[in-house]
């Protein structure tokens, strides 16, 4: 078990930037007879993911000053702190059922493929951490190993099915064929966005309102260029950040706003470049895998399960994220029943927006409405999960900051599917509380 935990720990430490290209590289040795082509594809994928991850981190950190201003000017006190997904991942290693969950969800994927219950071959090993977390938390609360494994299996199976259902949206909107996104914390929001679009299509006036990102670009002309858009949005963010004392030091605050504008302009220019590099390697790599499967295994159409990072750099998602990320902080300050201050896991928002945008085919208006429903739900769910998370961390003697009475993870605790299952099995949990 110790050896297994060490291996899992190394995988978690390495992260998706290296894990995903490495897995595709190893698979490529089997699926293609051209090793240099395989190496080239994986090099593009590695460079693309690495560059995009750096840009995404800078993008989210760009909003920190604005978010701090929003929080400082709010009278609300938060009793739960978002400690981030990284801390949650490390705790998983202390769980004695980690190996059992890994074996169970691997076997589940194979069994579901054999029984034709799914089309997805889930190679996104790094994102299995959320399933390990779910099972480990249930075991921590009940000391029942089989129950923790069972809950992880249920969530994994539902995620695979949802991934299958929404795989065509990835091809039609993001332009990547033959893949799905069986990432529990992101794809589970796809049905909600789909339902929002269905309802909007039934409302007489609203159903005629469409604001597509591509149409905005055509109408605005040069103003829609990423550099110009980024500069304008960044400048506005800078002005809002300094609004309270703007009149007292106009020159300094204007320079600050200009600096913010330039920062966002650079990010908006470079991010799509890295996404293009990523796709240059991903598309042929996936095509080679699918051709091999069709030649050697089955003619049935299968999907390769990959991370949402491959789609989060789409221009429409980045544009929507510039509005939703700071707005999420504001919503947290005014939302009744919310107890969490989102912080460490704000980087998850663009990944969630992948499934706010795709079901609407890039309609920014509908995507924004979906996002404005999703964000409050994630805050409520994460707040409600605070007690379970805090108990989980306390069990492994993790210190909690004095600034809050409870801790949680926006990335690990905003999973509505896990939350819904928890409501069903609460009578069992209450027996052990």
Short mmCIF file of C-alpha atoms in Angstrom, two decimals:
data_model
loop_
_atom_site.label_atom_id
_atom_site.label_comp_id
_atom_site.label_asym_id
_atom_site.label_seq_id
_atom_site.Cartn_x
_atom_site.Cartn_y
_atom_site.Cartn_z
CA UNK A 1 0.00 0.00 0.00
CA UNK A 2 2.88 2.38 0.82
CA UNK A 3 4.39 1.82 -2.62
CA UNK A 4 1.02 2.52 -4.25
CA UNK A 5 0.64 5.73 -2.29
CA UNK A 6 4.12 6.82 -3.32
CA UNK A 7 3.26 6.23 -7.00
CA UNK A 8 -0.02 8.15 -6.68
CA UNK A 9 1.81 10.93 -4.86
CA UNK A 10 4.30 11.23 -7.71
CA UNK A 11 1.48 11.37 -10.28
CA UNK A 12 -0.26 14.12 -8.30
CA UNK A 13 2.99 16.07 -7.88
CA UNK A 14 3.81 15.82 -11.59
CA UNK A 15 0.40 17.17 -12.54
CA UNK A 16 -1.56 17.09 -15.81
CA UNK A 17 1.01 19.14 -17.74
CA UNK A 18 3.36 16.14 -17.87
CA UNK A 19 0.97 13.26 -17.16
CA UNK A 20 -1.34 13.82 -20.17
CA UNK A 21 1.40 14.10 -22.85
CA UNK A 22 3.25 11.15 -21.24
CA UNK A 23 0.19 8.90 -21.41
CA UNK A 24 -0.48 9.86 -25.03
CA UNK A 25 3.22 9.32 -25.83
CA UNK A 26 3.16 5.78 -24.39
CA UNK A 27 -0.10 4.97 -26.17
CA UNK A 28 1.41 6.35 -29.37
CA UNK A 29 4.11 3.66 -29.35
CA UNK A 30 1.34 1.12 -29.86
CA UNK A 31 -1.05 3.06 -32.10
CA UNK A 32 1.39 4.44 -34.67
CA UNK A 33 4.38 3.03 -36.49
CA UNK A 34 5.93 6.48 -36.80
CA UNK A 35 7.80 7.20 -33.53
CA UNK A 36 9.02 10.60 -34.70
CA UNK A 37 5.48 11.67 -35.52
CA UNK A 38 4.36 10.45 -32.10
CA UNK A 39 7.17 12.40 -30.42
CA UNK A 40 6.31 15.53 -32.41
CA UNK A 41 2.60 15.32 -31.50
CA UNK A 42 3.33 14.88 -27.81
CA UNK A 43 5.88 17.71 -27.87
CA UNK A 44 3.20 20.03 -29.26
CA UNK A 45 0.75 18.82 -26.59
CA UNK A 46 3.31 19.35 -23.81
CA UNK A 47 4.30 22.84 -24.98
CA UNK A 48 0.65 23.77 -25.52
CA UNK A 49 -0.53 22.59 -22.09
CA UNK A 50 2.49 24.08 -20.32
CA UNK A 51 2.07 27.46 -21.99
CA UNK A 52 -1.68 27.52 -21.55
CA UNK A 53 -1.43 26.52 -17.87
CA UNK A 54 1.00 29.38 -17.22
CA UNK A 55 -1.25 31.84 -19.05
CA UNK A 56 -4.34 30.57 -17.23
CA UNK A 57 -2.64 31.02 -13.85
CA UNK A 58 -1.63 34.56 -14.81
CA UNK A 59 -5.15 35.18 -16.09
CA UNK A 60 -6.80 34.17 -12.80
CA UNK A 61 -4.16 35.97 -10.70
CA UNK A 62 -4.81 39.10 -12.77
CA UNK A 63 -8.19 39.44 -11.04
CA UNK A 64 -6.79 39.14 -7.49
CA UNK A 65 -6.53 42.92 -6.86
CA UNK A 66 -10.09 43.45 -8.11
CA UNK A 67 -11.41 40.55 -6.02
CA UNK A 68 -9.60 41.88 -2.93
CA UNK A 69 -11.28 45.25 -3.47
CA UNK A 70 -14.69 43.56 -3.70
CA UNK A 71 -14.07 41.55 -0.52
CA UNK A 72 -12.69 44.53 1.46
CA UNK A 73 -15.76 46.59 0.67
CA UNK A 74 -18.14 43.85 1.75
CA UNK A 75 -19.34 43.64 5.37
CA UNK A 76 -19.83 39.88 5.03
CA UNK A 77 -17.70 37.56 7.16
CA UNK A 78 -16.82 34.17 5.70
CA UNK A 79 -16.59 31.23 8.08
CA UNK A 80 -15.27 28.79 5.48
CA UNK A 81 -11.98 29.19 3.61
CA UNK A 82 -11.25 27.70 0.18
CA UNK A 83 -7.90 25.92 0.62
CA UNK A 84 -7.73 24.64 -2.96
CA UNK A 85 -7.66 21.27 -4.67
CA UNK A 86 -3.91 20.72 -4.12
CA UNK A 87 -4.35 20.32 -0.35
CA UNK A 88 -7.21 17.87 -0.93
CA UNK A 89 -5.07 15.76 -3.24
CA UNK A 90 -2.32 15.34 -0.66
CA UNK A 91 -4.77 14.10 1.99
CA UNK A 92 -5.97 11.32 -0.34
CA UNK A 93 -2.64 9.55 0.12
CA UNK A 94 -3.43 8.93 3.79
CA UNK A 95 -6.58 7.03 2.90
CA UNK A 96 -6.35 3.22 3.13
CA UNK A 97 -8.88 2.73 0.31
CA UNK A 98 -7.04 4.65 -2.42
CA UNK A 99 -5.80 1.48 -4.14
CA UNK A 100 -9.25 -0.16 -3.96
CA UNK A 101 -10.86 2.86 -5.63
CA UNK A 102 -8.25 2.91 -8.41
CA UNK A 103 -8.80 -0.79 -9.16
CA UNK A 104 -12.58 -0.36 -8.99
CA UNK A 105 -12.87 2.60 -11.38
CA UNK A 106 -10.40 1.03 -13.84
CA UNK A 107 -12.39 -2.19 -13.83
CA UNK A 108 -15.62 -0.21 -14.11
CA UNK A 109 -14.46 1.57 -17.27
CA UNK A 110 -13.42 -1.74 -18.87
CA UNK A 111 -16.70 -3.43 -17.86
CA UNK A 112 -18.84 -0.56 -19.14
CA UNK A 113 -16.97 -0.61 -22.46
CA UNK A 114 -17.47 -4.38 -22.74
CA UNK A 115 -21.20 -4.08 -21.93
CA UNK A 116 -21.54 -1.09 -24.29
CA UNK A 117 -22.67 1.16 -21.45
CA UNK A 118 -20.08 3.77 -22.38
CA UNK A 119 -18.01 4.77 -25.39
CA UNK A 120 -15.31 6.54 -23.36
CA UNK A 121 -11.82 5.19 -22.70
CA UNK A 122 -10.82 7.40 -19.79
CA UNK A 123 -7.08 8.11 -20.00
CA UNK A 124 -7.34 11.28 -17.92
CA UNK A 125 -5.67 9.57 -14.95
CA UNK A 126 -4.73 12.79 -13.18
CA UNK A 127 -8.36 13.81 -12.72
CA UNK A 128 -9.17 10.56 -10.99
CA UNK A 129 -8.12 12.40 -7.82
CA UNK A 130 -11.68 13.70 -7.39
CA UNK A 131 -13.01 10.11 -7.29
CA UNK A 132 -10.31 9.18 -4.78
CA UNK A 133 -11.30 12.21 -2.70
CA UNK A 134 -15.01 11.33 -2.77
CA UNK A 135 -14.43 7.73 -1.71
CA UNK A 136 -11.88 8.69 0.93
CA UNK A 137 -14.21 11.27 2.49
CA UNK A 138 -17.05 8.74 2.76
CA UNK A 139 -14.69 6.23 4.35
CA UNK A 140 -13.39 8.91 6.71
CA UNK A 141 -16.94 9.66 7.86
CA UNK A 142 -18.16 6.05 8.18
CA UNK A 143 -15.09 3.76 8.41
CA UNK A 144 -16.88 1.54 5.85
CA UNK A 145 -14.46 0.75 3.01
CA UNK A 146 -16.98 -0.75 0.61
CA UNK A 147 -19.28 2.27 0.92
CA UNK A 148 -16.47 4.67 -0.01
CA UNK A 149 -15.55 2.53 -3.03
CA UNK A 150 -19.22 2.18 -4.05
CA UNK A 151 -19.85 5.94 -4.02
CA UNK A 152 -16.71 6.49 -6.15
CA UNK A 153 -17.96 3.83 -8.61
CA UNK A 154 -21.44 5.40 -8.85
CA UNK A 155 -20.04 8.87 -9.54
CA UNK A 156 -17.52 7.50 -12.06
CA UNK A 157 -20.18 5.57 -13.99
CA UNK A 158 -22.55 8.56 -14.16
CA UNK A 159 -19.67 10.80 -15.27
CA UNK A 160 -18.74 8.41 -18.09
CA UNK A 161 -22.33 8.38 -19.35
CA UNK A 162 -22.61 12.18 -19.21
CA UNK A 163 -19.25 12.40 -21.00
CA UNK A 164 -20.63 10.19 -23.79
CA UNK A 165 -23.79 12.25 -24.15
CA UNK A 166 -21.95 15.55 -24.48
CA UNK A 167 -18.97 14.35 -26.55
CA UNK A 168 -20.69 15.50 -29.81
CA UNK A 169 -20.76 19.05 -28.41
CA UNK A 170 -16.97 18.97 -28.14
CA UNK A 171 -16.67 18.08 -31.81
CA UNK A 172 -19.32 20.53 -33.03
CA UNK A 173 -18.17 23.55 -31.02
CA UNK A 174 -14.54 23.03 -30.02
CA UNK A 175 -13.67 21.18 -33.21
CA UNK A 176 -11.97 18.19 -31.58
CA UNK A 177 -13.26 14.88 -32.90
CA UNK A 178 -13.34 11.57 -31.05
CA UNK A 179 -12.92 12.82 -27.48
CA UNK A 180 -15.05 13.23 -24.38
CA UNK A 181 -14.51 14.98 -21.05
CA UNK A 182 -15.17 12.49 -18.20
CA UNK A 183 -13.95 15.02 -15.62
CA UNK A 184 -16.45 14.86 -12.77
CA UNK A 185 -16.08 18.39 -11.45
CA UNK A 186 -16.71 19.99 -14.86
CA UNK A 187 -18.86 17.85 -17.18
CA UNK A 188 -21.58 17.34 -14.55
CA UNK A 189 -22.64 20.95 -15.20
CA UNK A 190 -23.38 20.20 -18.88
CA UNK A 191 -26.94 18.88 -18.27
CA UNK A 192 -27.80 22.02 -16.29
CA UNK A 193 -26.58 24.30 -19.10
CA UNK A 194 -28.47 22.15 -21.58
CA UNK A 195 -31.64 22.53 -19.49
CA UNK A 196 -31.15 26.31 -19.29
CA UNK A 197 -30.94 26.50 -23.09
CA UNK A 198 -34.04 24.33 -23.42
CA UNK A 199 -36.01 26.62 -21.09
CA UNK A 200 -34.77 29.81 -22.80
CA UNK A 201 -35.94 28.39 -26.14
CA UNK A 202 -39.48 28.21 -24.72
CA UNK A 203 -39.65 31.85 -23.55
CA UNK A 204 -41.29 33.96 -26.34
CA UNK A 205 -39.00 37.01 -26.48
CA UNK A 206 -35.85 35.56 -24.92
CA UNK A 207 -35.70 32.68 -27.41
CA UNK A 208 -34.94 35.17 -30.18
CA UNK A 209 -32.01 36.73 -28.32
CA UNK A 210 -28.69 35.34 -29.54
CA UNK A 211 -25.26 36.89 -28.97
CA UNK A 212 -22.61 34.71 -30.55
CA UNK A 213 -18.94 35.39 -29.92
CA UNK A 214 -18.08 35.09 -33.63
CA UNK A 215 -20.78 37.63 -34.56
CA UNK A 216 -19.48 40.07 -31.95
CA UNK A 217 -16.02 39.80 -33.48
CA UNK A 218 -17.37 40.55 -36.96
CA UNK A 219 -19.42 43.56 -35.83
CA UNK A 220 -16.75 45.14 -33.63
CA UNK A 221 -13.99 44.71 -36.18
CA UNK A 222 -10.59 45.75 -34.83
CA UNK A 223 -12.07 46.31 -31.36
CA UNK A 224 -12.70 42.57 -31.13
CA UNK A 225 -9.00 41.75 -31.52
CA UNK A 226 -7.79 39.91 -28.37
CA UNK A 227 -5.14 42.57 -27.77
CA UNK A 228 -7.64 45.46 -27.90
CA UNK A 229 -10.36 43.60 -25.98
CA UNK A 230 -7.87 42.55 -23.32
CA UNK A 231 -6.52 46.06 -22.93
CA UNK A 232 -9.99 47.64 -22.62
CA UNK A 233 -11.26 45.05 -20.12
CA UNK A 234 -8.02 45.20 -18.15
CA UNK A 235 -8.12 49.00 -18.02
CA UNK A 236 -11.73 48.93 -16.78
CA UNK A 237 -10.79 46.32 -14.14
CA UNK A 238 -7.94 48.58 -13.01
CA UNK A 239 -10.25 51.60 -12.68
CA UNK A 240 -12.78 49.58 -10.66
CA UNK A 241 -10.01 48.21 -8.43
CA UNK A 242 -8.92 51.74 -7.48
CA UNK A 243 -12.34 53.40 -7.59
CA UNK A 244 -12.41 54.43 -3.91
CA UNK A 245 -9.29 56.58 -3.96
CA UNK A 246 -9.14 57.23 -7.70
CA UNK A 247 -9.73 60.98 -7.41
CA UNK A 248 -7.03 61.39 -4.76
CA UNK A 249 -4.20 60.09 -6.93
CA UNK A 250 -5.39 60.20 -10.52
CA UNK A 251 -2.00 59.89 -12.22
CA UNK A 252 -0.89 56.85 -10.20
CA UNK A 253 -4.25 55.12 -10.55
CA UNK A 254 -4.41 55.69 -14.31
CA UNK A 255 -0.93 54.18 -14.64
CA UNK A 256 -2.12 51.22 -12.58
CA UNK A 257 -5.16 50.78 -14.86
CA UNK A 258 -2.95 51.03 -17.97
CA UNK A 259 -0.65 48.39 -16.49
CA UNK A 260 -3.65 46.11 -15.84
CA UNK A 261 -4.80 46.67 -19.42
CA UNK A 262 -1.40 45.74 -20.85
CA UNK A 263 -1.21 42.62 -18.65
CA UNK A 264 -4.57 41.32 -19.83
CA UNK A 265 -3.77 42.23 -23.45
CA UNK A 266 -0.61 40.10 -23.36
CA UNK A 267 -2.50 37.19 -21.78
CA UNK A 268 -5.32 37.43 -24.35
CA UNK A 269 -2.77 37.40 -27.20
CA UNK A 270 -0.66 34.47 -25.97
CA UNK A 271 -3.38 32.16 -24.64
CA UNK A 272 -4.94 31.31 -28.05
CA UNK A 273 -1.44 30.76 -29.47
CA UNK A 274 -0.74 28.01 -26.95
CA UNK A 275 -4.17 26.48 -27.57
CA UNK A 276 -3.38 26.28 -31.30
CA UNK A 277 -0.06 24.58 -30.51
CA UNK A 278 -1.91 22.15 -28.23
CA UNK A 279 -4.39 21.21 -30.96
CA UNK A 280 -1.59 20.69 -33.50
CA UNK A 281 -0.49 17.73 -31.42
CA UNK A 282 -3.80 16.58 -29.96
CA UNK A 283 -5.83 16.16 -33.16
CA UNK A 284 -3.40 13.80 -34.97
CA UNK A 285 -2.64 11.90 -31.73
CA UNK A 286 -6.34 11.20 -31.11
CA UNK A 287 -6.84 10.29 -34.77
CA UNK A 288 -4.00 7.73 -34.58
CA UNK A 289 -5.53 6.15 -31.46
CA UNK A 290 -9.00 5.94 -33.05
CA UNK A 291 -7.61 4.43 -36.28
CA UNK A 292 -5.72 1.80 -34.27
CA UNK A 293 -8.84 0.89 -32.28
CA UNK A 294 -10.89 0.60 -35.49
CA UNK A 295 -8.23 -1.59 -37.15
CA UNK A 296 -7.31 -3.88 -34.27
CA UNK A 297 -10.12 -3.90 -31.70
CA UNK A 298 -13.56 -2.73 -32.82
CA UNK A 299 -15.28 -0.71 -35.52
CA UNK A 300 -17.48 0.85 -32.86
CA UNK A 301 -17.00 4.58 -32.39
CA UNK A 302 -15.21 5.19 -29.09
CA UNK A 303 -14.17 8.40 -27.35
CA UNK A 304 -10.87 9.16 -25.67
CA UNK A 305 -11.50 10.79 -22.29
CA UNK A 306 -9.36 13.89 -21.78
CA UNK A 307 -9.07 16.91 -19.47
CA UNK A 308 -11.15 20.09 -19.88
CA UNK A 309 -7.86 21.99 -20.13
CA UNK A 310 -7.91 21.14 -23.85
CA UNK A 311 -11.03 23.30 -24.33
CA UNK A 312 -10.73 25.99 -21.63
CA UNK A 313 -8.59 28.21 -23.85
CA UNK A 314 -11.34 28.79 -26.42
CA UNK A 315 -11.74 32.57 -27.01
CA UNK A 316 -15.42 32.54 -25.99
CA UNK A 317 -14.57 30.93 -22.64
CA UNK A 318 -11.76 33.37 -21.92
CA UNK A 319 -14.04 36.30 -22.81
CA UNK A 320 -16.79 34.96 -20.54
CA UNK A 321 -14.29 34.24 -17.76
CA UNK A 322 -13.20 37.89 -17.65
CA UNK A 323 -16.73 38.70 -16.52
CA UNK A 324 -17.60 35.64 -14.46
CA UNK A 325 -14.43 35.36 -12.30
CA UNK A 326 -14.71 38.80 -10.61
CA UNK A 327 -18.50 38.50 -10.60
CA UNK A 328 -18.18 35.22 -8.68
CA UNK A 329 -16.39 37.06 -5.88
CA UNK A 330 -19.15 39.67 -5.80
CA UNK A 331 -21.88 37.01 -5.78
CA UNK A 332 -20.11 35.34 -2.84
CA UNK A 333 -20.43 38.57 -0.83
CA UNK A 334 -24.19 39.02 -1.42
CA UNK A 335 -25.51 35.48 -1.83
CA UNK A 336 -27.73 34.44 1.11
CA UNK A 337 -26.56 31.18 2.66
CA UNK A 338 -23.07 31.36 1.20
CA UNK A 339 -20.31 30.83 3.76
CA UNK A 340 -17.27 30.40 1.53
CA UNK A 341 -14.79 32.91 0.19
CA UNK A 342 -13.64 31.43 -3.15
CA UNK A 343 -9.93 31.92 -3.58
CA UNK A 344 -7.45 29.12 -4.24
CA UNK A 345 -9.73 27.31 -6.70
CA UNK A 346 -10.94 30.26 -8.79
CA UNK A 347 -8.87 28.70 -11.57
CA UNK A 348 -11.61 26.05 -11.87
CA UNK A 349 -14.12 28.58 -13.24
CA UNK A 350 -12.90 28.54 -16.89
CA UNK A 351 -13.09 24.73 -16.80
CA UNK A 352 -16.69 24.85 -15.57
CA UNK A 353 -17.50 27.43 -18.25
CA UNK A 354 -16.43 24.89 -20.88
CA UNK A 355 -19.83 23.31 -20.21
CA UNK A 356 -21.72 26.58 -19.93
CA UNK A 357 -20.59 27.54 -23.44
CA UNK A 358 -20.70 24.27 -25.43
CA UNK A 359 -24.44 23.44 -25.00
CA UNK A 360 -25.32 26.95 -26.19
CA UNK A 361 -22.99 26.59 -29.22
CA UNK A 362 -21.06 29.69 -28.18
CA UNK A 363 -24.04 31.93 -27.47
CA UNK A 364 -22.52 34.32 -24.90
CA UNK A 365 -25.94 35.50 -23.68
CA UNK A 366 -27.14 31.99 -22.86
CA UNK A 367 -23.74 30.92 -21.56
CA UNK A 368 -23.74 33.87 -19.17
CA UNK A 369 -27.20 32.96 -17.85
CA UNK A 370 -26.03 29.37 -17.33
CA UNK A 371 -22.94 30.65 -15.51
CA UNK A 372 -25.07 32.88 -13.28
CA UNK A 373 -27.02 29.80 -12.22
CA UNK A 374 -23.98 27.53 -11.86
CA UNK A 375 -21.86 29.89 -9.73
CA UNK A 376 -24.43 30.37 -6.91
CA UNK A 377 -25.06 26.61 -6.90
CA UNK A 378 -21.34 25.87 -6.56
CA UNK A 379 -21.09 28.35 -3.67
CA UNK A 380 -24.08 26.85 -1.84
CA UNK A 381 -22.90 23.28 -2.38
CA UNK A 382 -19.32 24.08 -1.34
CA UNK A 383 -20.61 25.87 1.76
CA UNK A 384 -22.74 22.87 2.70
CA UNK A 385 -19.75 20.55 2.22
CA UNK A 386 -17.66 22.57 4.69
CA UNK A 387 -18.48 20.37 7.69
CA UNK A 388 -17.58 17.14 5.88
CA UNK A 389 -14.34 18.61 4.50
CA UNK A 390 -13.32 20.01 7.87
CA UNK A 391 -13.93 16.66 9.57
CA UNK A 392 -11.93 14.93 6.84
CA UNK A 393 -8.97 17.26 7.32
CA UNK A 394 -9.17 17.12 11.11
CA UNK A 395 -8.99 13.34 11.01
CA UNK A 396 -5.58 13.58 9.39
CA UNK A 397 -4.40 16.33 11.76
CA UNK A 398 -4.29 19.10 9.18
CA UNK A 399 -4.18 22.51 10.84
CA UNK A 400 -7.02 24.91 10.08
CA UNK A 401 -6.37 28.63 9.81
CA UNK A 402 -7.57 30.71 12.75
CA UNK A 403 -9.23 33.03 10.23
CA UNK A 404 -12.02 30.51 9.66
CA UNK A 405 -13.85 27.84 11.61
CA UNK A 406 -14.14 25.51 8.62
CA UNK A 407 -12.30 24.72 5.39
CA UNK A 408 -13.34 23.35 2.04
CA UNK A 409 -12.21 23.13 -1.58
CA UNK A 410 -14.12 24.92 -4.32
CA UNK A 411 -12.61 22.44 -6.79
CA UNK A 412 -13.36 19.31 -4.78
CA UNK A 413 -16.46 20.42 -2.90
CA UNK A 414 -18.60 21.97 -5.65
CA UNK A 415 -19.53 18.61 -7.18
CA UNK A 416 -23.35 18.59 -7.21
CA UNK A 417 -23.45 14.87 -8.03
CA UNK A 418 -21.46 13.98 -4.91
CA UNK A 419 -23.56 16.40 -2.88
CA UNK A 420 -26.82 14.85 -4.14
CA UNK A 421 -25.63 11.35 -3.26
CA UNK A 422 -24.63 12.61 0.18
CA UNK A 423 -28.20 13.81 0.77
CA UNK A 424 -29.46 10.30 -0.03
CA UNK A 425 -27.02 8.52 2.30
CA UNK A 426 -27.12 11.12 5.08
CA UNK A 427 -29.01 8.76 7.42
CA UNK A 428 -26.02 6.40 7.19
CA UNK A 429 -23.53 9.21 7.78
CA UNK A 430 -25.52 10.46 10.76
CA UNK A 431 -25.14 7.07 12.43
CA UNK A 432 -21.37 7.58 12.48
CA UNK A 433 -21.26 11.31 13.23
#
